[in-house]
């Protein structure tokens, strides 16, 4: 094959595994489960369930084969390690190795004909007992079908080994969760060939630690059992124990102490083994993903020509003969490694194994398999024409590939916008580079050079080799992306363009990498450790105070105790509770808030209708703490810039990072509070007041101001205005038995009693009083005395206001509010000129004496309101300027001679006001014993009413509710 262009694309050479061809790309397809294999679960991929399929897809690494040989020898009674701990990197083949041991011992006959297995020792009949920590509950144990409920690992092992008979030896210890002695365990195991397999054991022990057993815990009993078991197995002739633990603190879910304790218990006895190491991972991947890698001659030619491209590229940097010889050796090694990794470029597998392997989120075997399977699937769909799948070939535009990528490297949320802006979005900046290169060299248009290089850089942007920084050198990125027609000059120019165009590409220390934040993180982290918790809270408090600057309502921030919340002040207070409340459960928060509502320190609280408690969110509080700590650290670094000798670029980056952090803190502050606890009446409860929980997170988009958002969430409960009519009803002055009340007392009702509307402050109430006096539905006098017999007396009747505009500064809430009848009485001295004067209207030309009109003129009134007494009904009619309501009240009711028992309302309104009218009718319904409502609706449309809709939406519902009605459609 003399020409590179005679080589077939990899898509025409290899045959992917059926999982890939079928598009089964989820992690479960590549995450082996020992429990699922044992139970033969249908959802478990056949490649794991079936022994022959399993070993056909398994590349027996040197160490895995040695492990199989050691286990089988041990089961035959030959000398060797009998307690083996699989201690591999995260996702590095531990469970896969355990499944290998299971199949080789349980299904040896089915595996006849596998040359790679036939030479392994034959131990004969082997009993296999397993314990999978994720499959068994530490608290409830496992229910044996037609058998007992077993609670412990020793009980479960005994049952698997010897059924009822063996279990009876440890039944008492099992039910009491107390580890048995070695003498009992020795009777159970005996001299038979027994293989014990334990997977995900740390998870089980961690859960068991929460169960109390006498003065100990179940977890401690399990640890004792493990220690005894390993000591016993070491001495038994034909028993082998293989178990897996997490390989690192990150994988142990943060329980570093438990991992260390368990490791120390068995470290004297077990032998730690790694099933996969070095370049063997290439063969593991190749065997699992492809049923056939194709013609070896084609693979050899691909390896030769790719190595030649690499040699020519690297020789351009070599000056001496020795350097050229080294380049030739590197090219030969590359050709050799391509034959092991085909169709993948070795650099792709290397960066995943060596760089991503340092990431806590990376799963070295199952993670690599899922990501590579997704890549193979996506590239086959696109008919990728490449020889090899290199780092630059990874199609990040494919959703499955992106998902698999972020599952392994983490930081999905942080980098999603980065990819959209620079690599995968409709207006991604990399397309500018692709288009420029395509215009300059049309032959390279299909290669999308900019996308190819940017994709490779992204792959190298996560993790790092030991002793190296993140990112990739120009020589390395070029070597990984070489392909026919793409030379060093083009790549260098493209990298320069990428540096100029891309928004998140950084070139630091001669290394390219994508980032979402400045590269001074290490220094910032060190400085963060010097910031105290009190300083962090002080910073959050300062930012919270800024966020709560508002003219609406009163705020109380982080009161340490209930006495810090004022009482008997006519103003609604929003109490922002301190960070300690974020740790409380909703039930505990309600209980403690109720206590604060009822009491102010050692005293009973009076104004219980003037408080809302706002409870912080734990997650957002943690974010605020993190951001505040970082902000303080950055500020400290900038103050010490001379000490650290920052360059101007460093200072600029720190300043920029400081601004970003400040924005993050502000965002956390805006979301800092989760829900509101608001006092409401509880007529059906044991206490008169309950605390209603009102969601605050749903209000995030309504306002940037936290206090405004809280008040917006309370808009149906806390008001900034009240109508004069409602004020009068609440005052009780409509009741003939109540003729006066001090304004101050009425104001206090709004803030004392939860059945009153909650008002933001006293001003809305004062405005309603002024309006009510102006409309004549309420009287007012600044001072009044009450005689011993209860008669109200006013020294100066002219000070009594009714139907009068009172300047706001003249309203004193220490004054009295009067019923209209009392105000009329107090304003009218016993003289005829101030009494009601009834005369027949001269304009009544028809001489009807029953239609007499009387105009009431009240001394001191500046209102143009007119009242007319109708003799036929003996009613007084009220109609004020600016009011939409015309009122008529019987004279006897006005004079207090009879109670008001009947009320008639006639109203005409439009479409926009109909629901407000219904609210009024609902209020009237609450007071009335019976109501008859007649409604006449005239509706029209410029288009056309659908007759079917009229029937279904209007007439049938009326009919179903048995409401009398007649309709007319014209």
PDB file of C-alpha atoms in Angstrom, residues 598-726:
ATOM      1  CA  UNK A 598     -45.750  34.201  71.101  1.00  0.00           C
ATOM      2  CA  UNK A 599     -42.961  35.708  73.173  1.00  0.00           C
ATOM      3  CA  UNK A 600     -40.573  38.616  73.112  1.00  0.00           C
ATOM      4  CA  UNK A 601     -37.883  37.495  75.469  1.00  0.00           C
ATOM      5  CA  UNK A 602     -39.627  36.855  78.810  1.00  0.00           C
ATOM      6  CA  UNK A 603     -42.714  38.901  77.863  1.00  0.00           C
ATOM      7  CA  UNK A 604     -45.756  37.970  75.837  1.00  0.00           C
ATOM      8  CA  UNK A 605     -45.783  39.529  72.374  1.00  0.00           C
ATOM      9  CA  UNK A 606     -48.708  41.854  71.628  1.00  0.00           C
ATOM     10  CA  UNK A 607     -48.334  42.584  67.904  1.00  0.00           C
ATOM     11  CA  UNK A 608     -48.529  39.053  66.489  1.00  0.00           C
ATOM     12  CA  UNK A 609     -49.983  40.158  63.159  1.00  0.00           C
ATOM     13  CA  UNK A 610     -46.957  42.268  62.265  1.00  0.00           C
ATOM     14  CA  UNK A 611     -44.267  39.637  61.678  1.00  0.00           C
ATOM     15  CA  UNK A 612     -43.160  37.287  58.932  1.00  0.00           C
ATOM     16  CA  UNK A 613     -40.200  34.950  59.402  1.00  0.00           C
ATOM     17  CA  UNK A 614     -38.028  34.236  56.364  1.00  0.00           C
ATOM     18  CA  UNK A 615     -36.067  30.971  56.615  1.00  0.00           C
ATOM     19  CA  UNK A 616     -32.695  30.534  54.846  1.00  0.00           C
ATOM     20  CA  UNK A 617     -31.886  27.737  52.411  1.00  0.00           C
ATOM     21  CA  UNK A 618     -29.033  25.478  53.446  1.00  0.00           C
ATOM     22  CA  UNK A 619     -27.590  24.933  49.966  1.00  0.00           C
ATOM     23  CA  UNK A 620     -27.669  28.626  49.091  1.00  0.00           C
ATOM     24  CA  UNK A 621     -26.166  29.501  52.474  1.00  0.00           C
ATOM     25  CA  UNK A 622     -23.290  27.153  51.697  1.00  0.00           C
ATOM     26  CA  UNK A 623     -22.858  28.850  48.312  1.00  0.00           C
ATOM     27  CA  UNK A 624     -22.897  32.246  49.972  1.00  0.00           C
ATOM     28  CA  UNK A 625     -20.286  31.087  52.491  1.00  0.00           C
ATOM     29  CA  UNK A 626     -18.090  29.719  49.723  1.00  0.00           C
ATOM     30  CA  UNK A 627     -18.403  32.880  47.656  1.00  0.00           C
ATOM     31  CA  UNK A 628     -17.863  35.210  50.620  1.00  0.00           C
ATOM     32  CA  UNK A 629     -14.782  33.266  51.672  1.00  0.00           C
ATOM     33  CA  UNK A 630     -13.373  33.484  48.157  1.00  0.00           C
ATOM     34  CA  UNK A 631     -14.194  37.200  47.902  1.00  0.00           C
ATOM     35  CA  UNK A 632     -12.357  37.890  51.157  1.00  0.00           C
ATOM     36  CA  UNK A 633      -9.407  35.791  49.979  1.00  0.00           C
ATOM     37  CA  UNK A 634      -9.173  37.642  46.677  1.00  0.00           C
ATOM     38  CA  UNK A 635      -9.445  40.987  48.432  1.00  0.00           C
ATOM     39  CA  UNK A 636      -6.632  39.933  50.773  1.00  0.00           C
ATOM     40  CA  UNK A 637      -4.440  38.852  47.862  1.00  0.00           C
ATOM     41  CA  UNK A 638      -4.946  42.151  46.066  1.00  0.00           C
ATOM     42  CA  UNK A 639      -3.956  44.005  49.245  1.00  0.00           C
ATOM     43  CA  UNK A 640      -0.757  41.906  49.329  1.00  0.00           C
ATOM     44  CA  UNK A 641       0.080  42.195  45.637  1.00  0.00           C
ATOM     45  CA  UNK A 642       3.517  43.610  46.448  1.00  0.00           C
ATOM     46  CA  UNK A 643       4.275  40.655  48.698  1.00  0.00           C
ATOM     47  CA  UNK A 644       3.268  38.157  46.013  1.00  0.00           C
ATOM     48  CA  UNK A 645       4.821  40.214  43.216  1.00  0.00           C
ATOM     49  CA  UNK A 646       1.800  39.914  40.987  1.00  0.00           C
ATOM     50  CA  UNK A 647       2.194  40.922  37.393  1.00  0.00           C
ATOM     51  CA  UNK A 648      -0.292  43.381  35.943  1.00  0.00           C
ATOM     52  CA  UNK A 649      -1.953  40.433  34.213  1.00  0.00           C
ATOM     53  CA  UNK A 650      -2.232  38.535  37.503  1.00  0.00           C
ATOM     54  CA  UNK A 651      -3.744  41.563  39.231  1.00  0.00           C
ATOM     55  CA  UNK A 652      -6.201  42.052  36.405  1.00  0.00           C
ATOM     56  CA  UNK A 653      -7.227  38.398  36.574  1.00  0.00           C
ATOM     57  CA  UNK A 654      -7.678  38.599  40.344  1.00  0.00           C
ATOM     58  CA  UNK A 655      -9.728  41.760  40.016  1.00  0.00           C
ATOM     59  CA  UNK A 656     -11.871  40.136  37.357  1.00  0.00           C
ATOM     60  CA  UNK A 657     -12.273  37.039  39.513  1.00  0.00           C
ATOM     61  CA  UNK A 658     -13.191  39.264  42.442  1.00  0.00           C
ATOM     62  CA  UNK A 659     -15.977  40.821  40.408  1.00  0.00           C
ATOM     63  CA  UNK A 660     -17.215  37.409  39.309  1.00  0.00           C
ATOM     64  CA  UNK A 661     -17.181  36.158  42.896  1.00  0.00           C
ATOM     65  CA  UNK A 662     -19.046  39.236  44.080  1.00  0.00           C
ATOM     66  CA  UNK A 663     -21.709  38.504  41.470  1.00  0.00           C
ATOM     67  CA  UNK A 664     -21.888  34.894  42.642  1.00  0.00           C
ATOM     68  CA  UNK A 665     -22.341  36.045  46.237  1.00  0.00           C
ATOM     69  CA  UNK A 666     -25.045  38.468  45.145  1.00  0.00           C
ATOM     70  CA  UNK A 667     -26.811  35.682  43.280  1.00  0.00           C
ATOM     71  CA  UNK A 668     -26.590  33.433  46.338  1.00  0.00           C
ATOM     72  CA  UNK A 669     -27.922  36.264  48.518  1.00  0.00           C
ATOM     73  CA  UNK A 670     -30.885  36.705  46.176  1.00  0.00           C
ATOM     74  CA  UNK A 671     -31.643  33.001  46.541  1.00  0.00           C
ATOM     75  CA  UNK A 672     -30.542  32.772  50.159  1.00  0.00           C
ATOM     76  CA  UNK A 673     -34.015  32.476  51.622  1.00  0.00           C
ATOM     77  CA  UNK A 674     -36.239  29.513  50.907  1.00  0.00           C
ATOM     78  CA  UNK A 675     -39.654  30.062  52.414  1.00  0.00           C
ATOM     79  CA  UNK A 676     -41.696  32.405  54.606  1.00  0.00           C
ATOM     80  CA  UNK A 677     -43.523  31.538  57.830  1.00  0.00           C
ATOM     81  CA  UNK A 678     -46.534  33.831  58.147  1.00  0.00           C
ATOM     82  CA  UNK A 679     -48.949  33.936  61.136  1.00  0.00           C
ATOM     83  CA  UNK A 680     -52.542  33.265  60.087  1.00  0.00           C
ATOM     84  CA  UNK A 681     -55.682  32.541  62.101  1.00  0.00           C
ATOM     85  CA  UNK A 682     -56.327  28.870  62.809  1.00  0.00           C
ATOM     86  CA  UNK A 683     -59.993  28.550  63.774  1.00  0.00           C
ATOM     87  CA  UNK A 684     -59.899  24.746  63.659  1.00  0.00           C
ATOM     88  CA  UNK A 685     -56.646  24.268  65.552  1.00  0.00           C
ATOM     89  CA  UNK A 686     -55.822  24.053  69.224  1.00  0.00           C
ATOM     90  CA  UNK A 687     -54.157  27.470  69.045  1.00  0.00           C
ATOM     91  CA  UNK A 688     -55.608  30.655  67.554  1.00  0.00           C
ATOM     92  CA  UNK A 689     -52.579  31.168  65.299  1.00  0.00           C
ATOM     93  CA  UNK A 690     -50.756  28.914  62.889  1.00  0.00           C
ATOM     94  CA  UNK A 691     -47.740  29.544  60.673  1.00  0.00           C
ATOM     95  CA  UNK A 692     -48.410  29.272  56.952  1.00  0.00           C
ATOM     96  CA  UNK A 693     -45.446  28.237  54.765  1.00  0.00           C
ATOM     97  CA  UNK A 694     -45.138  30.395  51.652  1.00  0.00           C
ATOM     98  CA  UNK A 695     -42.658  29.410  48.937  1.00  0.00           C
ATOM     99  CA  UNK A 696     -40.164  32.115  48.116  1.00  0.00           C
ATOM    100  CA  UNK A 697     -38.094  30.377  45.444  1.00  0.00           C
ATOM    101  CA  UNK A 698     -40.943  30.668  42.950  1.00  0.00           C
ATOM    102  CA  UNK A 699     -40.608  34.462  43.267  1.00  0.00           C
ATOM    103  CA  UNK A 700     -37.033  34.566  41.966  1.00  0.00           C
ATOM    104  CA  UNK A 701     -37.833  36.216  38.650  1.00  0.00           C
ATOM    105  CA  UNK A 702     -40.150  38.912  39.972  1.00  0.00           C
ATOM    106  CA  UNK A 703     -37.524  41.248  41.402  1.00  0.00           C
ATOM    107  CA  UNK A 704     -33.816  41.533  41.978  1.00  0.00           C
ATOM    108  CA  UNK A 705     -34.474  43.002  45.436  1.00  0.00           C
ATOM    109  CA  UNK A 706     -34.897  40.359  48.137  1.00  0.00           C
ATOM    110  CA  UNK A 707     -37.270  42.424  50.286  1.00  0.00           C
ATOM    111  CA  UNK A 708     -39.435  43.284  47.291  1.00  0.00           C
ATOM    112  CA  UNK A 709     -39.563  39.615  46.372  1.00  0.00           C
ATOM    113  CA  UNK A 710     -40.645  38.688  49.885  1.00  0.00           C
ATOM    114  CA  UNK A 711     -43.372  41.311  49.873  1.00  0.00           C
ATOM    115  CA  UNK A 712     -44.442  40.164  46.427  1.00  0.00           C
ATOM    116  CA  UNK A 713     -44.811  36.632  47.802  1.00  0.00           C
ATOM    117  CA  UNK A 714     -46.914  38.092  50.627  1.00  0.00           C
ATOM    118  CA  UNK A 715     -49.073  40.279  48.406  1.00  0.00           C
ATOM    119  CA  UNK A 716     -52.189  38.229  49.148  1.00  0.00           C
ATOM    120  CA  UNK A 717     -51.637  38.604  52.884  1.00  0.00           C
ATOM    121  CA  UNK A 718     -49.800  41.885  53.517  1.00  0.00           C
ATOM    122  CA  UNK A 719     -51.297  45.039  52.039  1.00  0.00           C
ATOM    123  CA  UNK A 720     -50.190  48.579  51.333  1.00  0.00           C
ATOM    124  CA  UNK A 721     -53.735  49.937  51.051  1.00  0.00           C
ATOM    125  CA  UNK A 722     -57.202  49.318  52.407  1.00  0.00           C
ATOM    126  CA  UNK A 723     -60.540  50.633  51.157  1.00  0.00           C
ATOM    127  CA  UNK A 724     -62.521  53.023  53.358  1.00  0.00           C
ATOM    128  CA  UNK A 725     -65.505  50.681  53.342  1.00  0.00           C
ATOM    129  CA  UNK A 726     -63.476  47.759  54.591  1.00  0.00           C
TER     130      UNK A 726
END
